[in-house]
mmCIF file of C-alpha atoms in Angstrom:
data_model
loop_
_atom_site.group_PDB
_atom_site.id
_atom_site.type_symbol
_atom_site.label_atom_id
_atom_site.label_comp_id
_atom_site.label_asym_id
_atom_site.label_seq_id
_atom_site.Cartn_x
_atom_site.Cartn_y
_atom_site.Cartn_z
ATOM 1 C CA HIS A 1 6.808 -24.733 -4.545
ATOM 2 C CA PRO A 2 8.791 -21.504 -4.125
ATOM 3 C CA ASP A 3 5.898 -19.831 -2.262
ATOM 4 C CA LEU A 4 6.029 -22.614 0.364
ATOM 5 C CA ARG A 5 9.817 -22.894 0.823
ATOM 6 C CA LYS A 6 9.985 -20.467 3.710
ATOM 7 C CA ASN A 7 7.185 -22.099 5.726
ATOM 8 C CA PHE A 8 7.533 -25.804 4.879
ATOM 9 C CA ARG A 9 8.940 -27.842 7.767
ATOM 10 C CA SER A 10 10.361 -31.202 6.722
ATOM 11 C CA ARG A 11 11.213 -32.090 10.338
ATOM 12 C CA PHE A 12 7.505 -32.019 11.231
ATOM 13 C CA SER A 13 6.449 -33.930 8.101
ATOM 14 C CA LYS A 14 6.297 -37.691 7.801
ATOM 15 C CA ASN A 15 5.594 -40.488 5.344
ATOM 16 C CA VAL A 16 3.240 -43.017 6.944
ATOM 17 C CA THR A 17 2.350 -44.893 3.735
ATOM 18 C CA PRO A 18 2.213 -48.675 4.382
ATOM 19 C CA GLY A 19 5.058 -50.533 2.720
ATOM 20 C CA GLN A 20 7.185 -47.416 2.407
ATOM 21 C CA LEU A 21 9.950 -46.182 4.649
ATOM 22 C CA ALA A 22 8.542 -44.124 7.529
ATOM 23 C CA THR A 23 10.773 -41.131 7.241
ATOM 24 C CA ASP A 24 10.819 -37.393 7.495
ATOM 25 C CA LEU A 25 9.733 -35.720 4.290
ATOM 26 C CA ASP A 26 11.679 -33.159 2.384
ATOM 27 C CA ASP A 27 11.186 -31.175 -0.818
ATOM 28 C CA ASN A 28 11.793 -34.340 -2.876
ATOM 29 C CA HIS A 29 8.387 -35.644 -1.796
ATOM 30 C CA PHE A 30 6.694 -32.725 -3.543
ATOM 31 C CA VAL A 31 7.238 -34.364 -6.915
ATOM 32 C CA THR A 32 3.814 -33.218 -8.052
ATOM 33 C CA ARG A 33 2.047 -29.979 -7.291
ATOM 34 C CA GLY A 34 -1.551 -30.848 -6.738
ATOM 35 C CA HIS A 35 -4.325 -30.451 -4.202
ATOM 36 C CA GLY A 36 -2.101 -30.449 -1.114
ATOM 37 C CA THR A 37 0.139 -27.775 -2.576
ATOM 38 C CA HIS A 38 -2.912 -25.689 -3.532
ATOM 39 C CA VAL A 39 -4.417 -25.862 -0.026
ATOM 40 C CA SER A 40 -1.037 -25.218 1.625
ATOM 41 C CA GLY A 41 -0.619 -22.150 -0.547
ATOM 42 C CA ILE A 42 -3.960 -20.697 0.501
ATOM 43 C CA ILE A 43 -2.994 -21.222 4.136
ATOM 44 C CA GLY A 44 0.702 -20.477 4.322
ATOM 45 C CA ALA A 45 2.250 -19.232 1.078
ATOM 46 C CA THR A 46 4.463 -16.203 1.253
ATOM 47 C CA PRO A 47 5.892 -14.183 -1.620
ATOM 48 C CA GLU A 48 8.882 -13.388 0.582
ATOM 49 C CA TYR A 49 11.466 -15.765 -0.801
ATOM 50 C CA GLY A 50 14.772 -15.446 -2.562
ATOM 51 C CA GLU A 51 15.619 -17.238 -5.770
ATOM 52 C CA SER A 52 18.587 -18.855 -4.052
ATOM 53 C CA THR A 53 18.476 -21.318 -1.172
ATOM 54 C CA SER A 54 19.064 -18.517 1.321
ATOM 55 C CA LEU A 55 15.322 -17.849 1.700
ATOM 56 C CA SER A 56 15.954 -14.213 2.380
ATOM 57 C CA LEU A 57 13.124 -11.860 3.246
ATOM 58 C CA THR A 58 13.329 -9.976 -0.034
ATOM 59 C CA ASN A 59 9.929 -9.653 -1.646
ATOM 60 C CA THR A 60 10.214 -10.739 -5.268
ATOM 61 C CA ASN A 61 6.663 -9.616 -6.121
ATOM 62 C CA SER A 62 6.033 -13.127 -7.344
ATOM 63 C CA GLY A 63 3.469 -15.761 -6.444
ATOM 64 C CA VAL A 64 0.680 -15.408 -3.905
ATOM 65 C CA ALA A 65 0.387 -14.634 -0.217
ATOM 66 C CA GLY A 66 -1.502 -17.070 1.979
ATOM 67 C CA GLY A 67 -3.585 -16.252 5.012
ATOM 68 C CA CYS A 68 -0.807 -16.941 7.510
ATOM 69 C CA TRP A 69 2.672 -15.900 6.358
ATOM 70 C CA GLY A 70 4.243 -16.913 9.659
ATOM 71 C CA CYS A 71 2.740 -20.407 9.865
ATOM 72 C CA SER A 72 4.740 -23.594 9.688
ATOM 73 C CA VAL A 73 3.401 -26.011 7.072
ATOM 74 C CA ALA A 74 3.939 -29.756 7.378
ATOM 75 C CA MET A 75 2.815 -32.674 5.230
ATOM 76 C CA MET A 76 1.713 -36.159 6.234
ATOM 77 C CA LYS A 77 1.905 -38.544 3.294
ATOM 78 C CA PHE A 78 -0.372 -41.581 3.411
ATOM 79 C CA ASP A 79 -2.258 -43.903 1.103
ATOM 80 C CA GLY A 80 -5.802 -45.093 1.625
ATOM 81 C CA PHE A 81 -8.527 -43.640 3.803
ATOM 82 C CA LEU A 82 -9.436 -44.906 7.267
ATOM 83 C CA ASP A 83 -6.604 -46.573 9.185
ATOM 84 C CA ASN A 84 -3.853 -44.835 7.223
ATOM 85 C CA SER A 85 -5.360 -41.378 7.629
ATOM 86 C CA ALA A 86 -5.667 -42.063 11.362
ATOM 87 C CA THR A 87 -1.972 -42.968 11.460
ATOM 88 C CA ALA A 88 -1.143 -39.720 9.649
ATOM 89 C CA MET A 89 -3.275 -37.698 12.084
ATOM 90 C CA THR A 90 -1.600 -39.350 15.070
ATOM 91 C CA ALA A 91 1.830 -38.542 13.626
ATOM 92 C CA ALA A 92 0.788 -34.906 13.156
ATOM 93 C CA ILE A 93 -0.490 -34.695 16.741
ATOM 94 C CA ASP A 94 2.681 -36.309 18.095
ATOM 95 C CA ARG A 95 4.796 -33.799 16.156
ATOM 96 C CA GLY A 96 2.999 -30.845 17.715
ATOM 97 C CA MET A 97 0.694 -29.726 14.910
ATOM 98 C CA GLN A 98 -1.877 -27.184 16.106
ATOM 99 C CA VAL A 99 -4.173 -27.404 13.056
ATOM 100 C CA ILE A 100 -4.786 -30.462 10.880
ATOM 101 C CA ASN A 101 -6.470 -30.147 7.488
ATOM 102 C CA LEU A 102 -8.325 -33.229 6.183
ATOM 103 C CA SER A 103 -8.880 -32.687 2.475
ATOM 104 C CA PHE A 104 -10.456 -36.072 1.862
ATOM 105 C CA GLY A 105 -13.714 -37.848 2.551
ATOM 106 C CA ASP A 106 -15.720 -41.015 2.287
ATOM 107 C CA GLY A 107 -17.690 -40.024 -0.803
ATOM 108 C CA VAL A 108 -20.589 -42.332 0.131
ATOM 109 C CA ALA A 109 -24.240 -41.335 0.240
ATOM 110 C CA GLN A 110 -25.212 -41.992 3.864
ATOM 111 C CA ASP A 111 -24.770 -39.621 6.774
ATOM 112 C CA PHE A 112 -22.289 -40.281 9.565
ATOM 113 C CA VAL A 113 -24.169 -41.795 12.503
ATOM 114 C CA SER A 114 -21.676 -43.257 14.945
ATOM 115 C CA CYS A 115 -17.987 -43.926 15.466
ATOM 116 C CA ALA A 116 -18.866 -47.554 16.289
ATOM 117 C CA THR A 117 -18.581 -48.424 12.602
ATOM 118 C CA THR A 118 -15.834 -48.649 10.015
ATOM 119 C CA TYR A 119 -14.914 -45.090 11.035
ATOM 120 C CA GLN A 120 -13.768 -46.117 14.523
ATOM 121 C CA THR A 121 -10.003 -45.758 13.943
ATOM 122 C CA LEU A 122 -10.285 -42.312 12.389
ATOM 123 C CA CYS A 123 -12.784 -41.220 15.052
ATOM 124 C CA SER A 124 -10.246 -42.195 17.720
ATOM 125 C CA ALA A 125 -7.608 -40.017 16.045
ATOM 126 C CA ILE A 126 -10.066 -37.107 15.834
ATOM 127 C CA SER A 127 -10.870 -37.528 19.546
ATOM 128 C CA ALA A 128 -7.145 -37.573 20.366
ATOM 129 C CA ALA A 129 -6.752 -34.303 18.471
ATOM 130 C CA ALA A 130 -9.657 -32.741 20.370
ATOM 131 C CA ASN A 131 -8.161 -33.864 23.686
ATOM 132 C CA ARG A 132 -4.907 -32.076 22.764
ATOM 133 C CA ASP A 133 -6.752 -28.897 21.628
ATOM 134 C CA VAL A 134 -5.702 -29.502 18.026
ATOM 135 C CA VAL A 135 -8.049 -27.843 15.522
ATOM 136 C CA VAL A 136 -9.224 -30.294 12.848
ATOM 137 C CA VAL A 137 -10.659 -28.947 9.595
ATOM 138 C CA GLY A 138 -12.415 -31.176 7.047
ATOM 139 C CA ALA A 139 -13.470 -30.654 3.451
ATOM 140 C CA SER A 140 -17.228 -30.908 2.970
ATOM 141 C CA GLY A 141 -16.703 -32.765 -0.309
ATOM 142 C CA ASN A 142 -16.362 -32.174 -4.026
ATOM 143 C CA GLN A 143 -19.462 -33.882 -5.399
ATOM 144 C CA HIS A 144 -21.433 -30.590 -5.388
ATOM 145 C CA VAL A 145 -24.365 -32.187 -3.528
ATOM 146 C CA ALA A 146 -26.289 -31.350 -0.352
ATOM 147 C CA ARG A 147 -24.303 -33.688 1.900
ATOM 148 C CA VAL A 148 -21.229 -33.052 4.046
ATOM 149 C CA GLN A 149 -18.898 -36.030 3.814
ATOM 150 C CA PHE A 150 -17.103 -37.830 6.667
ATOM 151 C CA PRO A 151 -14.783 -36.875 8.410
ATOM 152 C CA ALA A 152 -16.108 -33.318 8.001
ATOM 153 C CA GLN A 153 -19.428 -34.598 9.416
ATOM 154 C CA HIS A 154 -17.763 -35.483 12.727
ATOM 155 C CA PRO A 155 -18.782 -33.067 15.507
ATOM 156 C CA ASP A 156 -15.131 -32.388 16.458
ATOM 157 C CA VAL A 157 -14.201 -31.403 12.888
ATOM 158 C CA ILE A 158 -14.797 -27.946 11.386
ATOM 159 C CA ALA A 159 -16.561 -28.615 8.067
ATOM 160 C CA VAL A 160 -15.608 -26.145 5.333
ATOM 161 C CA GLY A 161 -17.218 -25.533 1.960
ATOM 162 C CA GLY A 162 -16.662 -23.430 -1.111
ATOM 163 C CA LEU A 163 -18.533 -20.597 -2.796
ATOM 164 C CA GLU A 164 -18.686 -19.285 -6.341
ATOM 165 C CA VAL A 165 -18.856 -15.684 -7.441
ATOM 166 C CA GLY A 166 -22.067 -14.174 -6.078
ATOM 167 C CA GLY A 167 -21.875 -15.993 -2.736
ATOM 168 C CA VAL A 168 -23.692 -19.170 -3.853
ATOM 169 C CA PHE A 169 -22.462 -22.688 -3.193
ATOM 170 C CA TRP A 170 -20.055 -23.867 -5.817
ATOM 171 C CA THR A 171 -22.154 -26.305 -7.790
ATOM 172 C CA THR A 172 -20.624 -25.771 -11.218
ATOM 173 C CA HIS A 173 -18.408 -28.736 -12.041
ATOM 174 C CA THR A 174 -15.581 -27.636 -14.305
ATOM 175 C CA GLY A 175 -13.346 -30.693 -14.339
ATOM 176 C CA TYR A 176 -10.883 -32.392 -12.006
ATOM 177 C CA ALA A 177 -9.046 -29.221 -11.014
ATOM 178 C CA GLU A 178 -12.315 -27.348 -10.336
ATOM 179 C CA PRO A 179 -14.672 -29.972 -8.893
ATOM 180 C CA GLY A 180 -17.217 -27.933 -6.941
ATOM 181 C CA SER A 181 -18.232 -28.143 -3.284
ATOM 182 C CA ASN A 182 -20.695 -30.023 -1.124
ATOM 183 C CA TRP A 183 -22.832 -28.211 1.434
ATOM 184 C CA GLY A 184 -24.994 -29.057 4.435
ATOM 185 C CA SER A 185 -26.114 -28.165 7.932
ATOM 186 C CA GLN A 186 -22.843 -29.393 9.490
ATOM 187 C CA GLN A 187 -20.819 -26.737 7.673
ATOM 188 C CA ALA A 188 -19.204 -24.223 9.989
ATOM 189 C CA VAL A 189 -17.255 -22.156 7.451
ATOM 190 C CA VAL A 190 -17.623 -21.290 3.781
ATOM 191 C CA ALA A 191 -15.286 -19.146 1.721
ATOM 192 C CA PRO A 192 -14.599 -18.220 -1.894
ATOM 193 C CA ALA A 193 -13.291 -21.354 -3.614
ATOM 194 C CA ARG A 194 -13.828 -21.361 -7.347
ATOM 195 C CA ASP A 195 -10.967 -19.814 -9.351
ATOM 196 C CA VAL A 196 -8.949 -19.043 -6.214
ATOM 197 C CA LEU A 197 -5.315 -18.593 -7.147
ATOM 198 C CA SER A 198 -2.759 -20.508 -5.114
#
């Protein structure tokens, strides 16, 4: 996306999808503009881009401005949930990422109890991030229920949730693009989420 051109770093990005070539990612991997692009825009979009490939610092008065114009944004592409997400996290840590956003979750009904379960591989990656002082942020979930999903439930992950207009939890489900937010006692941060432009 043009708002991400200035801050996207292909040399930090990697494809760790099983059965696919493990390679650095470039703009060609952004064949769709979906959830990852939306979240990246909120974090690191900048309207300071040129229409050419020069990426000059001329403000075109177009697009949106994210919360951190000077951030570098990288993408880890993976398929699946547990082992593959752990591989993606490890690649991000190895490439020097300082903040990792986990916009996925288990979607099951029970609470996270222990890492000595099917979550062990991902828990190990989260612990490795904590040992390297890497901030890990996790989505609370999109089922608009009173339950924070894993990995956001993990004590070393900052669980984030979304609000609607009026400062209430976003419980209005308005389709795939606007799915709502979970909430719970593990949440550390909530912010406006519904109808946020990115």
